[in-house]
Amino acid sequence: MLQPIVVERILQAALETGGDFAEIFVEDRTDRDLGMIGGVLERALSGRDYGIGIRILKGVFSVYAYTSDLSEDNLLRTARKAAGALDGSKLDTVINFDRLQVENRHPVLQQPSAAQHSRKLDIMRTAHEALKQGHPLIEQTSVGLLSWQQKVLIANSEGLWAEDTRTYTRLRLSAVAVDGSNRQSGMRAPGALAGMEFVEGLDIAAEAAEAARIAATMVKAGYAPSGKLPVVIENGFGGVLFHEACGHGLEATAVGVNASVFAGKLGEQIASPLVTAIDDGTIPNAWGSLNIDDEGMKTQRNVLIENGILKGYLIDRVGSRRMNMAPTGSGRRQSYRFAPTSRMNNTFISEGDSTREQMIANTEYGIYARSLGGGSVNTATSDFNFAINEAYMIRNGKIAEPIKGATLIGKGIDTLQKIDMVGGNLDHGQGMCGSVSGSLPVNCGQPTLRVSEMTVGGRKGE
């Protein structure tokens, strides 16, 4: 990492043309990626990425530049080139760095880089065998073991100096079932802000059996009906619906420029009284957690909605300036190649008092969405469209036959109002979230819940 005197010179150069704030983000990242198909190792990649991003602010105007050449001459040149986008008087700035004491809330017991290669392959072969034996219809398997370590230094013209190390580990299991001309996949991808101890602690047989079960079940499924129906959404990664349809609309990236349906609604009842939604970047070793965000602020627990009332937004430094509100430790970026912006960490709906069994029993005819897939959302309107990876019909208060091809369509702000039952079985699922500051690890969570009415896309007449 860079010496303080060099960092001070870079920041001073960045402020030469009138900027009122300058920041550097130094990243040293190593990646490891092992991939096995059909029990055979097909991919063994490793790499290192090292670089620096320089950001300059003047009011809400932002300039960003990055480079992988960390020589002092190049860094000063890059800072001055970025500063050239501003027109103003040079600020005489003396910076006295105050080192932030970063508490490590996410201990790593074994760095993936220190684990024996043979042990990693043993784990992957075990997973392959469990996938293969999960069901007679399974014909293809895929296992991936991914890990990366990211060392960061964040320093700014206000005197902040913060350093942190983040270690991520994830196991990806995929099974493909074949029934005649029909093919269907099932996947599990648990991950954590932790080391190899996370993978060692997984019940790999159970994870693999679940992936195989999904594939084998859905390959024989008929097509979903279409229409407006009640939908019971399972816990865990079912929370991706809230994450996409509502969470992005609560980020300052959208709210701060009035491009969100939730802008200007603080204190208003925007959801069912049963809904309390939280984004928490402090959960120990959770996939979306951090000790500090990518602007050097300690992460925190942010209540977004409480009993249906909008309580807060997710705010980064630029959003704070636009909205005249305090930042929330939500500034995130994929790497030094991206300027930070407001992003989610671990976003979830809190527990309620109902049970899954009550929700099913109180639904005469509807859809049980056991697992959601990808989707899209327009934050300005909260219109969304989501695929359901694993779904079943509910008939006469009981889960019936599996169905495929179902999509959920609606407006997030309307869907929040129609949540009429919330369970007590909160769980989280792991995913990667893409936005203007790149792709980031996030947790999406919720208990099982029921939406009284949603538009389901399927086949007419089914």
GROMACS .gro file of C-alpha atoms in nm:
model
  462
    1MET     CA    1   0.000   0.000   0.000
    2LEU     CA    2   0.103   0.363  -0.036
    3GLN     CA    3   0.289   0.576   0.215
    4PRO     CA    4   0.093   0.863   0.381
    5ILE     CA    5   0.318   1.132   0.231
    6VAL     CA    6   0.249   0.999  -0.121
    7VAL     CA    7  -0.124   0.981  -0.053
    8GLU     CA    8  -0.122   1.340   0.075
    9ARG     CA    9   0.048   1.458  -0.245
   10ILE     CA   10  -0.207   1.276  -0.461
   11LEU     CA   11  -0.499   1.429  -0.272
   12GLN     CA   12  -0.343   1.776  -0.290
   13ALA     CA   13  -0.296   1.736  -0.666
   14ALA     CA   14  -0.658   1.628  -0.699
   15LEU     CA   15  -0.772   1.951  -0.532
   16GLU     CA   16  -0.561   2.186  -0.745
   17THR     CA   17  -0.854   2.307  -0.959
   18GLY     CA   18  -1.119   2.375  -0.698
   19GLY     CA   19  -1.253   2.041  -0.582
   20ASP     CA   20  -1.382   2.045  -0.223
   21PHE     CA   21  -1.317   1.677  -0.150
   22ALA     CA   22  -1.075   1.413  -0.278
   23GLU     CA   23  -1.047   1.043  -0.205
   24ILE     CA   24  -0.832   0.749  -0.305
   25PHE     CA   25  -0.926   0.382  -0.304
   26VAL     CA   26  -0.634   0.140  -0.326
   27GLU     CA   27  -0.712  -0.225  -0.390
   28ASP     CA   28  -0.496  -0.536  -0.388
   29ARG     CA   29  -0.710  -0.836  -0.483
   30THR     CA   30  -0.631  -1.203  -0.544
   31ASP     CA   31  -0.883  -1.442  -0.699
   32ARG     CA   32  -0.901  -1.822  -0.713
   33ASP     CA   33  -1.155  -2.013  -0.918
   34LEU     CA   34  -1.180  -2.391  -0.947
   35GLY     CA   35  -1.443  -2.549  -1.172
   36MET     CA   36  -1.536  -2.914  -1.212
   37ILE     CA   37  -1.775  -3.054  -1.474
   38GLY     CA   38  -1.886  -3.415  -1.451
   39GLY     CA   39  -1.628  -3.482  -1.182
   40VAL     CA   40  -1.338  -3.360  -1.399
   41LEU     CA   41  -1.145  -3.044  -1.316
   42GLU     CA   42  -1.199  -2.813  -1.613
   43ARG     CA   43  -1.093  -2.479  -1.469
   44ALA     CA   44  -0.818  -2.370  -1.231
   45LEU     CA   45  -0.765  -1.996  -1.245
   46SER     CA   46  -0.592  -1.749  -1.020
   47GLY     CA   47  -0.504  -1.386  -1.060
   48ARG     CA   48  -0.415  -1.061  -0.893
   49ASP     CA   49  -0.555  -0.714  -0.954
   50TYR     CA   50  -0.385  -0.410  -0.804
   51GLY     CA   51  -0.481  -0.049  -0.866
   52ILE     CA   52  -0.610   0.282  -0.737
   53GLY     CA   53  -0.918   0.494  -0.796
   54ILE     CA   54  -0.913   0.870  -0.743
   55ARG     CA   55  -1.236   1.060  -0.688
   56ILE     CA   56  -1.286   1.436  -0.670
   57LEU     CA   57  -1.607   1.609  -0.563
   58LYS     CA   58  -1.722   1.966  -0.603
   59GLY     CA   59  -2.067   1.991  -0.455
   60VAL     CA   60  -2.256   1.700  -0.614
   61PHE     CA   61  -2.035   1.701  -0.925
   62SER     CA   62  -1.800   1.403  -0.929
   63VAL     CA   63  -1.490   1.316  -1.131
   64TYR     CA   64  -1.338   0.968  -1.120
   65ALA     CA   65  -1.017   0.822  -1.260
   66TYR     CA   66  -0.831   0.496  -1.201
   67THR     CA   67  -0.499   0.336  -1.288
   68SER     CA   68  -0.301   0.019  -1.223
   69ASP     CA   69   0.033   0.202  -1.241
   70LEU     CA   70   0.108   0.298  -0.881
   71SER     CA   71   0.427   0.491  -0.943
   72GLU     CA   72   0.411   0.831  -0.774
   73ASP     CA   73   0.464   1.022  -1.098
   74ASN     CA   74   0.173   0.843  -1.266
   75LEU     CA   75  -0.057   0.884  -0.967
   76LEU     CA   76   0.009   1.258  -0.953
   77ARG     CA   77  -0.044   1.281  -1.328
   78THR     CA   78  -0.374   1.087  -1.300
   79ALA     CA   79  -0.496   1.305  -1.014
   80ARG     CA   80  -0.417   1.625  -1.204
   81LYS     CA   81  -0.582   1.494  -1.521
   82ALA     CA   82  -0.900   1.418  -1.324
   83ALA     CA   83  -0.882   1.758  -1.158
   84GLY     CA   84  -0.868   1.915  -1.504
   85ALA     CA   85  -1.239   1.842  -1.541
   86LEU     CA   86  -1.304   2.108  -1.276
   87ASP     CA   87  -1.260   2.481  -1.311
   88GLY     CA   88  -1.175   2.671  -0.997
   89SER     CA   89  -0.908   2.801  -0.763
   90LYS     CA   90  -0.646   2.583  -0.602
   91LEU     CA   91  -0.707   2.491  -0.241
   92ASP     CA   92  -0.410   2.497  -0.006
   93THR     CA   93  -0.478   2.181   0.191
   94VAL     CA   94  -0.277   2.028   0.473
   95ILE     CA   95  -0.399   1.679   0.551
   96ASN     CA   96  -0.339   1.513   0.885
   97PHE     CA   97  -0.447   1.153   0.860
   98ASP     CA   98  -0.641   0.996   1.145
   99ARG     CA   99  -0.623   0.618   1.119
  100LEU     CA  100  -0.963   0.461   1.166
  101GLN     CA  101  -0.955   0.169   1.408
  102VAL     CA  102  -1.138  -0.095   1.206
  103GLU     CA  103  -1.296  -0.363   1.422
  104ASN     CA  104  -1.294  -0.700   1.245
  105ARG     CA  105  -1.643  -0.842   1.293
  106HIS     CA  106  -1.588  -1.118   1.037
  107PRO     CA  107  -1.308  -1.350   1.152
  108VAL     CA  108  -1.138  -1.581   0.901
  109LEU     CA  109  -1.004  -1.905   1.044
  110GLN     CA  110  -0.838  -2.038   0.728
  111GLN     CA  111  -0.749  -1.832   0.426
  112PRO     CA  112  -0.852  -2.019   0.108
  113SER     CA  113  -0.505  -1.953  -0.032
  114ALA     CA  114  -0.357  -2.154   0.257
  115ALA     CA  115  -0.582  -2.458   0.207
  116GLN     CA  116  -0.435  -2.762   0.040
  117HIS     CA  117  -0.525  -2.789  -0.329
  118SER     CA  118  -0.590  -3.160  -0.280
  119ARG     CA  119  -0.839  -3.084  -0.002
  120LYS     CA  120  -1.031  -2.845  -0.227
  121LEU     CA  121  -1.050  -3.110  -0.498
  122ASP     CA  122  -1.170  -3.369  -0.245
  123ILE     CA  123  -1.453  -3.136  -0.142
  124MET     CA  124  -1.549  -3.077  -0.505
  125ARG     CA  125  -1.544  -3.449  -0.590
  126THR     CA  126  -1.762  -3.518  -0.286
  127ALA     CA  127  -2.006  -3.257  -0.412
  128HIS     CA  128  -2.004  -3.406  -0.763
  129GLU     CA  129  -2.081  -3.755  -0.633
  130ALA     CA  130  -2.363  -3.623  -0.415
  131LEU     CA  131  -2.513  -3.435  -0.711
  132LYS     CA  132  -2.484  -3.736  -0.938
  133GLN     CA  133  -2.650  -3.964  -0.685
  134GLY     CA  134  -2.918  -3.710  -0.596
  135HIS     CA  135  -3.170  -3.849  -0.849
  136PRO     CA  136  -3.170  -4.100  -1.138
  137LEU     CA  137  -3.262  -3.822  -1.384
  138ILE     CA  138  -2.944  -3.623  -1.314
  139GLU     CA  139  -2.714  -3.642  -1.616
  140GLN     CA  140  -2.481  -3.345  -1.573
  141THR     CA  141  -2.310  -3.190  -1.274
  142SER     CA  142  -2.105  -2.878  -1.219
  143VAL     CA  143  -1.913  -2.773  -0.908
  144GLY     CA  144  -1.734  -2.444  -0.855
  145LEU     CA  145  -1.521  -2.330  -0.562
  146LEU     CA  146  -1.454  -1.956  -0.571
  147SER     CA  147  -1.263  -1.736  -0.331
  148TRP     CA  148  -1.103  -1.397  -0.328
  149GLN     CA  149  -0.922  -1.172  -0.084
  150GLN     CA  150  -0.946  -0.796  -0.116
  151LYS     CA  151  -0.713  -0.563   0.073
  152VAL     CA  152  -0.820  -0.199   0.059
  153LEU     CA  153  -0.691   0.140   0.168
  154ILE     CA  154  -0.930   0.435   0.170
  155ALA     CA  155  -0.796   0.783   0.240
  156ASN     CA  156  -0.947   1.124   0.181
  157SER     CA  157  -0.882   1.496   0.211
  158GLU     CA  158  -1.076   1.512   0.539
  159GLY     CA  159  -0.799   1.307   0.701
  160LEU     CA  160  -0.958   0.961   0.692
  161TRP     CA  161  -0.717   0.669   0.667
  162ALA     CA  162  -0.885   0.327   0.678
  163GLU     CA  163  -0.754  -0.017   0.584
  164ASP     CA  164  -0.940  -0.347   0.570
  165THR     CA  165  -0.907  -0.703   0.442
  166ARG     CA  166  -1.207  -0.897   0.309
  167THR     CA  167  -1.212  -1.270   0.235
  168TYR     CA  168  -1.498  -1.429   0.040
  169THR     CA  169  -1.564  -1.798  -0.022
  170ARG     CA  170  -1.844  -1.959  -0.221
  171LEU     CA  171  -1.941  -2.308  -0.336
  172ARG     CA  172  -2.158  -2.340  -0.649
  173LEU     CA  173  -2.344  -2.666  -0.716
  174SER     CA  174  -2.547  -2.731  -1.029
  175ALA     CA  175  -2.733  -3.039  -1.150
  176VAL     CA  176  -2.909  -3.091  -1.484
  177ALA     CA  177  -3.197  -3.339  -1.505
  178VAL     CA  178  -3.303  -3.485  -1.840
  179ASP     CA  179  -3.639  -3.644  -1.911
  180GLY     CA  180  -3.683  -3.720  -2.280
  181SER     CA  181  -3.641  -3.387  -2.459
  182ASN     CA  182  -3.688  -3.186  -2.139
  183ARG     CA  183  -3.389  -3.047  -1.951
  184GLN     CA  184  -3.399  -2.857  -1.623
  185SER     CA  185  -3.129  -2.734  -1.388
  186GLY     CA  186  -3.116  -2.691  -1.013
  187MET     CA  187  -2.856  -2.491  -0.827
  188ARG     CA  188  -2.727  -2.409  -0.481
  189ALA     CA  189  -2.459  -2.145  -0.421
  190PRO     CA  190  -2.391  -2.080  -0.051
  191GLY     CA  191  -2.128  -1.816   0.024
  192ALA     CA  192  -1.988  -1.612   0.312
  193LEU     CA  193  -1.747  -1.336   0.408
  194ALA     CA  194  -1.528  -1.608   0.555
  195GLY     CA  195  -1.253  -1.855   0.473
  196MET     CA  196  -1.238  -2.227   0.394
  197GLU     CA  197  -1.393  -2.303   0.732
  198PHE     CA  198  -1.725  -2.197   0.578
  199VAL     CA  199  -1.710  -2.465   0.309
  200GLU     CA  200  -1.576  -2.723   0.557
  201GLY     CA  201  -1.882  -2.656   0.774
  202LEU     CA  202  -2.137  -2.705   0.497
  203ASP     CA  203  -2.353  -3.015   0.472
  204ILE     CA  204  -2.244  -3.075   0.113
  205ALA     CA  205  -2.461  -3.383   0.071
  206ALA     CA  206  -2.770  -3.187   0.173
  207GLU     CA  207  -2.682  -2.893  -0.052
  208ALA     CA  208  -2.624  -3.126  -0.347
  209ALA     CA  209  -2.942  -3.322  -0.279
  210GLU     CA  210  -3.141  -2.997  -0.287
  211ALA     CA  211  -2.993  -2.894  -0.623
  212ALA     CA  212  -3.069  -3.237  -0.766
  213ARG     CA  213  -3.422  -3.237  -0.623
  214ILE     CA  214  -3.504  -2.902  -0.785
  215ALA     CA  215  -3.382  -3.018  -1.125
  216ALA     CA  216  -3.557  -3.356  -1.109
  217THR     CA  217  -3.883  -3.201  -0.987
  218MET     CA  218  -3.900  -2.921  -1.239
  219VAL     CA  219  -3.806  -3.135  -1.540
  220LYS     CA  220  -4.145  -3.309  -1.508
  221ALA     CA  221  -4.343  -2.993  -1.431
  222GLY     CA  222  -4.629  -2.866  -1.645
  223TYR     CA  223  -4.667  -2.503  -1.748
  224ALA     CA  224  -4.793  -2.237  -1.509
  225PRO     CA  225  -5.132  -2.069  -1.553
  226SER     CA  226  -5.161  -1.693  -1.598
  227GLY     CA  227  -5.375  -1.443  -1.413
  228LYS     CA  228  -5.402  -1.259  -1.083
  229LEU     CA  229  -5.344  -1.500  -0.797
  230PRO     CA  230  -5.228  -1.506  -0.437
  231VAL     CA  231  -4.862  -1.606  -0.415
  232VAL     CA  232  -4.678  -1.761  -0.122
  233ILE     CA  233  -4.306  -1.682  -0.152
  234GLU     CA  234  -4.063  -1.904   0.036
  235ASN     CA  235  -3.802  -1.773   0.278
  236GLY     CA  236  -3.434  -1.713   0.204
  237PHE     CA  237  -3.356  -1.602  -0.150
  238GLY     CA  238  -3.724  -1.521  -0.199
  239GLY     CA  239  -3.607  -1.190  -0.054
  240VAL     CA  240  -3.459  -1.109  -0.396
  241LEU     CA  241  -3.805  -0.981  -0.490
  242PHE     CA  242  -3.785  -0.709  -0.223
  243HIS     CA  243  -3.418  -0.648  -0.301
  244GLU     CA  244  -3.483  -0.578  -0.668
  245ALA     CA  245  -3.837  -0.439  -0.673
  246CYS     CA  246  -3.800  -0.213  -0.369
  247GLY     CA  247  -3.442  -0.211  -0.238
  248HIS     CA  248  -3.287  -0.044  -0.541
  249GLY     CA  249  -3.557   0.221  -0.524
  250LEU     CA  250  -3.445   0.302  -0.169
  251GLU     CA  251  -3.083   0.370  -0.272
  252ALA     CA  252  -2.970   0.731  -0.293
  253THR     CA  253  -2.851   0.656  -0.647
  254ALA     CA  254  -3.219   0.671  -0.746
  255VAL     CA  255  -3.377   0.869  -0.462
  256GLY     CA  256  -3.124   1.152  -0.476
  257VAL     CA  257  -3.212   1.235  -0.836
  258ASN     CA  258  -3.589   1.177  -0.792
  259ALA     CA  259  -3.572   0.865  -1.007
  260SER     CA  260  -3.744   0.648  -0.747
  261VAL     CA  261  -4.108   0.593  -0.669
  262PHE     CA  262  -4.008   0.612  -0.300
  263ALA     CA  263  -3.855   0.961  -0.322
  264GLY     CA  264  -4.016   1.214  -0.088
  265LYS     CA  265  -4.213   0.951   0.103
  266LEU     CA  266  -4.026   0.940   0.436
  267GLY     CA  267  -4.272   0.891   0.720
  268GLU     CA  268  -4.547   0.767   0.489
  269GLN     CA  269  -4.721   0.429   0.502
  270ILE     CA  270  -4.581   0.262   0.189
  271ALA     CA  271  -4.628  -0.104   0.287
  272SER     CA  272  -4.848  -0.336   0.484
  273PRO     CA  273  -4.814  -0.287   0.862
  274LEU     CA  274  -4.675  -0.641   0.867
  275VAL     CA  275  -4.364  -0.532   0.678
  276THR     CA  276  -4.040  -0.425   0.847
  277ALA     CA  277  -3.742  -0.416   0.611
  278ILE     CA  278  -3.378  -0.378   0.712
  279ASP     CA  279  -3.039  -0.354   0.544
  280ASP     CA  280  -2.763  -0.465   0.778
  281GLY     CA  281  -2.396  -0.462   0.679
  282THR     CA  282  -2.278  -0.581   1.022
  283ILE     CA  283  -2.406  -0.941   1.034
  284PRO     CA  284  -2.100  -1.154   1.124
  285ASN     CA  285  -1.951  -1.332   0.821
  286ALA     CA  286  -2.260  -1.274   0.608
  287TRP     CA  287  -2.201  -1.269   0.231
  288GLY     CA  288  -2.303  -0.902   0.200
  289SER     CA  289  -2.135  -0.771   0.516
  290LEU     CA  290  -1.833  -0.542   0.551
  291ASN     CA  291  -1.637  -0.390   0.838
  292ILE     CA  292  -1.628  -0.058   0.654
  293ASP     CA  293  -1.791   0.046   0.329
  294ASP     CA  294  -1.588   0.151   0.025
  295GLU     CA  295  -1.589   0.514   0.138
  296GLY     CA  296  -1.429   0.420   0.472
  297MET     CA  297  -1.742   0.445   0.689
  298LYS     CA  298  -1.831   0.170   0.936
  299THR     CA  299  -2.126  -0.031   0.816
  300GLN     CA  300  -2.446  -0.026   1.023
  301ARG     CA  301  -2.795  -0.163   1.061
  302ASN     CA  302  -3.035   0.057   0.863
  303VAL     CA  303  -3.409   0.029   0.917
  304LEU     CA  304  -3.572   0.109   0.581
  305ILE     CA  305  -3.936   0.029   0.655
  306GLU     CA  306  -4.087  -0.019   1.001
  307ASN     CA  307  -4.439  -0.157   1.035
  308GLY     CA  308  -4.507  -0.038   0.681
  309ILE     CA  309  -4.376   0.317   0.732
  310LEU     CA  310  -4.079   0.437   0.526
  311LYS     CA  311  -3.804   0.522   0.775
  312GLY     CA  312  -3.487   0.568   0.573
  313TYR     CA  313  -3.280   0.530   0.260
  314LEU     CA  314  -2.938   0.386   0.178
  315ILE     CA  315  -2.705   0.682   0.136
  316ASP     CA  316  -2.348   0.724   0.014
  317ARG     CA  317  -2.137   1.043   0.026
  318VAL     CA  318  -2.266   1.197  -0.299
  319GLY     CA  319  -2.623   1.099  -0.207
  320SER     CA  320  -2.572   1.264   0.131
  321ARG     CA  321  -2.483   1.590  -0.042
  322ARG     CA  322  -2.779   1.570  -0.278
  323MET     CA  323  -3.032   1.476  -0.011
  324ASN     CA  324  -2.888   1.670   0.285
  325MET     CA  325  -2.901   1.349   0.489
  326ALA     CA  326  -2.630   1.157   0.676
  327PRO     CA  327  -2.458   0.870   0.494
  328THR     CA  328  -2.552   0.522   0.613
  329GLY     CA  329  -2.232   0.321   0.549
  330SER     CA  330  -2.374   0.208   0.214
  331GLY     CA  331  -2.107   0.329  -0.032
  332ARG     CA  332  -1.991   0.026  -0.228
  333ARG     CA  333  -1.799  -0.056  -0.546
  334GLN     CA  334  -1.686  -0.371  -0.725
  335SER     CA  335  -1.324  -0.260  -0.754
  336TYR     CA  336  -1.095   0.040  -0.794
  337ARG     CA  337  -1.230   0.072  -1.150
  338PHE     CA  338  -1.566   0.195  -1.018
  339ALA     CA  339  -1.667   0.505  -0.824
  340PRO     CA  340  -1.869   0.411  -0.515
  341THR     CA  341  -2.240   0.466  -0.488
  342SER     CA  342  -2.523   0.365  -0.254
  343ARG     CA  343  -2.577  -0.013  -0.253
  344MET     CA  344  -2.739  -0.279  -0.039
  345ASN     CA  345  -2.552  -0.523   0.189
  346ASN     CA  346  -2.777  -0.779   0.361
  347THR     CA  347  -3.135  -0.674   0.292
  348PHE     CA  348  -3.427  -0.859   0.444
  349ILE     CA  349  -3.786  -0.847   0.564
  350SER     CA  350  -3.816  -0.917   0.937
  351GLU     CA  351  -4.015  -1.200   1.090
  352GLY     CA  352  -4.388  -1.203   1.154
  353ASP     CA  353  -4.628  -1.432   1.341
  354SER     CA  354  -4.771  -1.660   1.070
  355THR     CA  355  -4.648  -2.000   0.957
  356ARG     CA  356  -4.597  -2.143   0.611
  357GLU     CA  357  -4.865  -2.402   0.685
  358GLN     CA  358  -5.117  -2.129   0.771
  359MET     CA  359  -5.040  -1.942   0.449
  360ILE     CA  360  -5.090  -2.251   0.235
  361ALA     CA  361  -5.403  -2.359   0.421
  362ASN     CA  362  -5.555  -2.010   0.380
  363THR     CA  363  -5.496  -2.007   0.005
  364GLU     CA  364  -5.772  -2.176  -0.192
  365TYR     CA  365  -5.606  -2.138  -0.532
  366GLY     CA  366  -5.269  -1.979  -0.593
  367ILE     CA  367  -4.895  -2.021  -0.648
  368TYR     CA  368  -4.626  -2.141  -0.409
  369ALA     CA  369  -4.296  -1.985  -0.522
  370ARG     CA  370  -4.035  -2.199  -0.354
  371SER     CA  371  -3.740  -2.043  -0.536
  372LEU     CA  372  -3.708  -1.718  -0.732
  373GLY     CA  373  -3.468  -1.647  -1.015
  374GLY     CA  374  -3.352  -1.333  -1.189
  375GLY     CA  375  -3.561  -1.035  -1.286
  376SER     CA  376  -3.566  -0.668  -1.376
  377VAL     CA  377  -3.704  -0.352  -1.220
  378ASN     CA  378  -3.763   0.010  -1.314
  379THR     CA  379  -3.678   0.208  -1.000
  380ALA     CA  380  -3.870   0.514  -1.121
  381THR     CA  381  -4.199   0.319  -1.125
  382SER     CA  382  -4.105   0.004  -0.925
  383ASP     CA  383  -4.238  -0.213  -1.212
  384PHE     CA  384  -4.079  -0.558  -1.191
  385ASN     CA  385  -4.070  -0.890  -1.371
  386PHE     CA  386  -3.930  -1.203  -1.201
  387ALA     CA  387  -3.889  -1.564  -1.306
  388ILE     CA  388  -3.976  -1.840  -1.059
  389ASN     CA  389  -3.720  -2.121  -1.064
  390GLU     CA  390  -3.930  -2.365  -0.864
  391ALA     CA  391  -4.307  -2.326  -0.827
  392TYR     CA  392  -4.615  -2.529  -0.738
  393MET     CA  393  -4.987  -2.482  -0.763
  394ILE     CA  394  -5.184  -2.440  -0.442
  395ARG     CA  395  -5.525  -2.605  -0.462
  396ASN     CA  396  -5.779  -2.625  -0.181
  397GLY     CA  397  -5.524  -2.509   0.074
  398LYS     CA  398  -5.262  -2.769  -0.018
  399ILE     CA  399  -4.944  -2.768  -0.225
  400ALA     CA  400  -5.019  -2.954  -0.548
  401GLU     CA  401  -4.832  -3.018  -0.874
  402PRO     CA  402  -4.507  -2.846  -0.979
  403ILE     CA  403  -4.527  -2.585  -1.256
  404LYS     CA  404  -4.268  -2.417  -1.477
  405GLY     CA  405  -4.250  -2.102  -1.687
  406ALA     CA  406  -4.408  -1.881  -1.419
  407THR     CA  407  -4.317  -1.514  -1.384
  408LEU     CA  408  -4.423  -1.257  -1.127
  409ILE     CA  409  -4.519  -0.917  -1.265
  410GLY     CA  410  -4.617  -0.603  -1.077
  411LYS     CA  411  -4.515  -0.284  -0.900
  412GLY     CA  412  -4.301  -0.306  -0.588
  413ILE     CA  413  -4.489  -0.026  -0.414
  414ASP     CA  414  -4.820  -0.207  -0.474
  415THR     CA  415  -4.684  -0.548  -0.378
  416LEU     CA  416  -4.564  -0.413  -0.043
  417GLN     CA  417  -4.922  -0.314   0.038
  418LYS     CA  418  -5.057  -0.660  -0.050
  419ILE     CA  419  -4.838  -0.863   0.186
  420ASP     CA  420  -5.100  -1.007   0.421
  421MET     CA  421  -4.909  -1.284   0.604
  422VAL     CA  422  -4.545  -1.294   0.719
  423GLY     CA  423  -4.380  -1.599   0.869
  424GLY     CA  424  -4.138  -1.648   1.154
  425ASN     CA  425  -3.869  -1.842   0.963
  426LEU     CA  426  -3.627  -1.573   0.843
  427ASP     CA  427  -3.346  -1.702   0.624
  428HIS     CA  428  -3.098  -1.552   0.379
  429GLY     CA  429  -2.974  -1.641   0.032
  430GLN     CA  430  -2.660  -1.526  -0.145
  431GLY     CA  431  -2.636  -1.351  -0.479
  432MET     CA  432  -2.442  -1.102  -0.688
  433CYS     CA  433  -2.604  -0.763  -0.749
  434GLY     CA  434  -2.518  -0.551  -1.050
  435SER     CA  435  -2.558  -0.175  -1.067
  436VAL     CA  436  -2.366   0.138  -1.168
  437SER     CA  437  -2.077   0.061  -0.931
  438GLY     CA  438  -2.034  -0.296  -1.053
  439SER     CA  439  -2.123  -0.645  -0.929
  440LEU     CA  440  -2.125  -0.701  -0.552
  441PRO     CA  441  -2.196  -0.983  -0.304
  442VAL     CA  442  -2.534  -0.932  -0.135
  443ASN     CA  443  -2.763  -1.129   0.092
  444CYS     CA  444  -3.137  -1.131   0.016
  445GLY     CA  445  -3.358  -1.254   0.297
  446GLN     CA  446  -3.709  -1.291   0.426
  447PRO     CA  447  -3.940  -1.530   0.610
  448THR     CA  448  -4.205  -1.711   0.408
  449LEU     CA  449  -4.471  -1.455   0.319
  450ARG     CA  450  -4.793  -1.427   0.122
  451VAL     CA  451  -4.894  -1.159  -0.126
  452SER     CA  452  -5.273  -1.152  -0.153
  453GLU     CA  453  -5.267  -1.086  -0.527
  454MET     CA  454  -4.998  -1.078  -0.794
  455THR     CA  455  -5.002  -1.097  -1.171
  456VAL     CA  456  -4.860  -1.434  -1.271
  457GLY     CA  457  -4.735  -1.478  -1.626
  458GLY     CA  458  -4.777  -1.828  -1.766
  459ARG     CA  459  -4.980  -2.000  -2.036
  460LYS     CA  460  -5.338  -1.896  -2.101
  461GLY     CA  461  -5.590  -2.168  -2.043
  462GLU     CA  462  -5.359  -2.377  -1.824
   0.00000   0.00000   0.00000
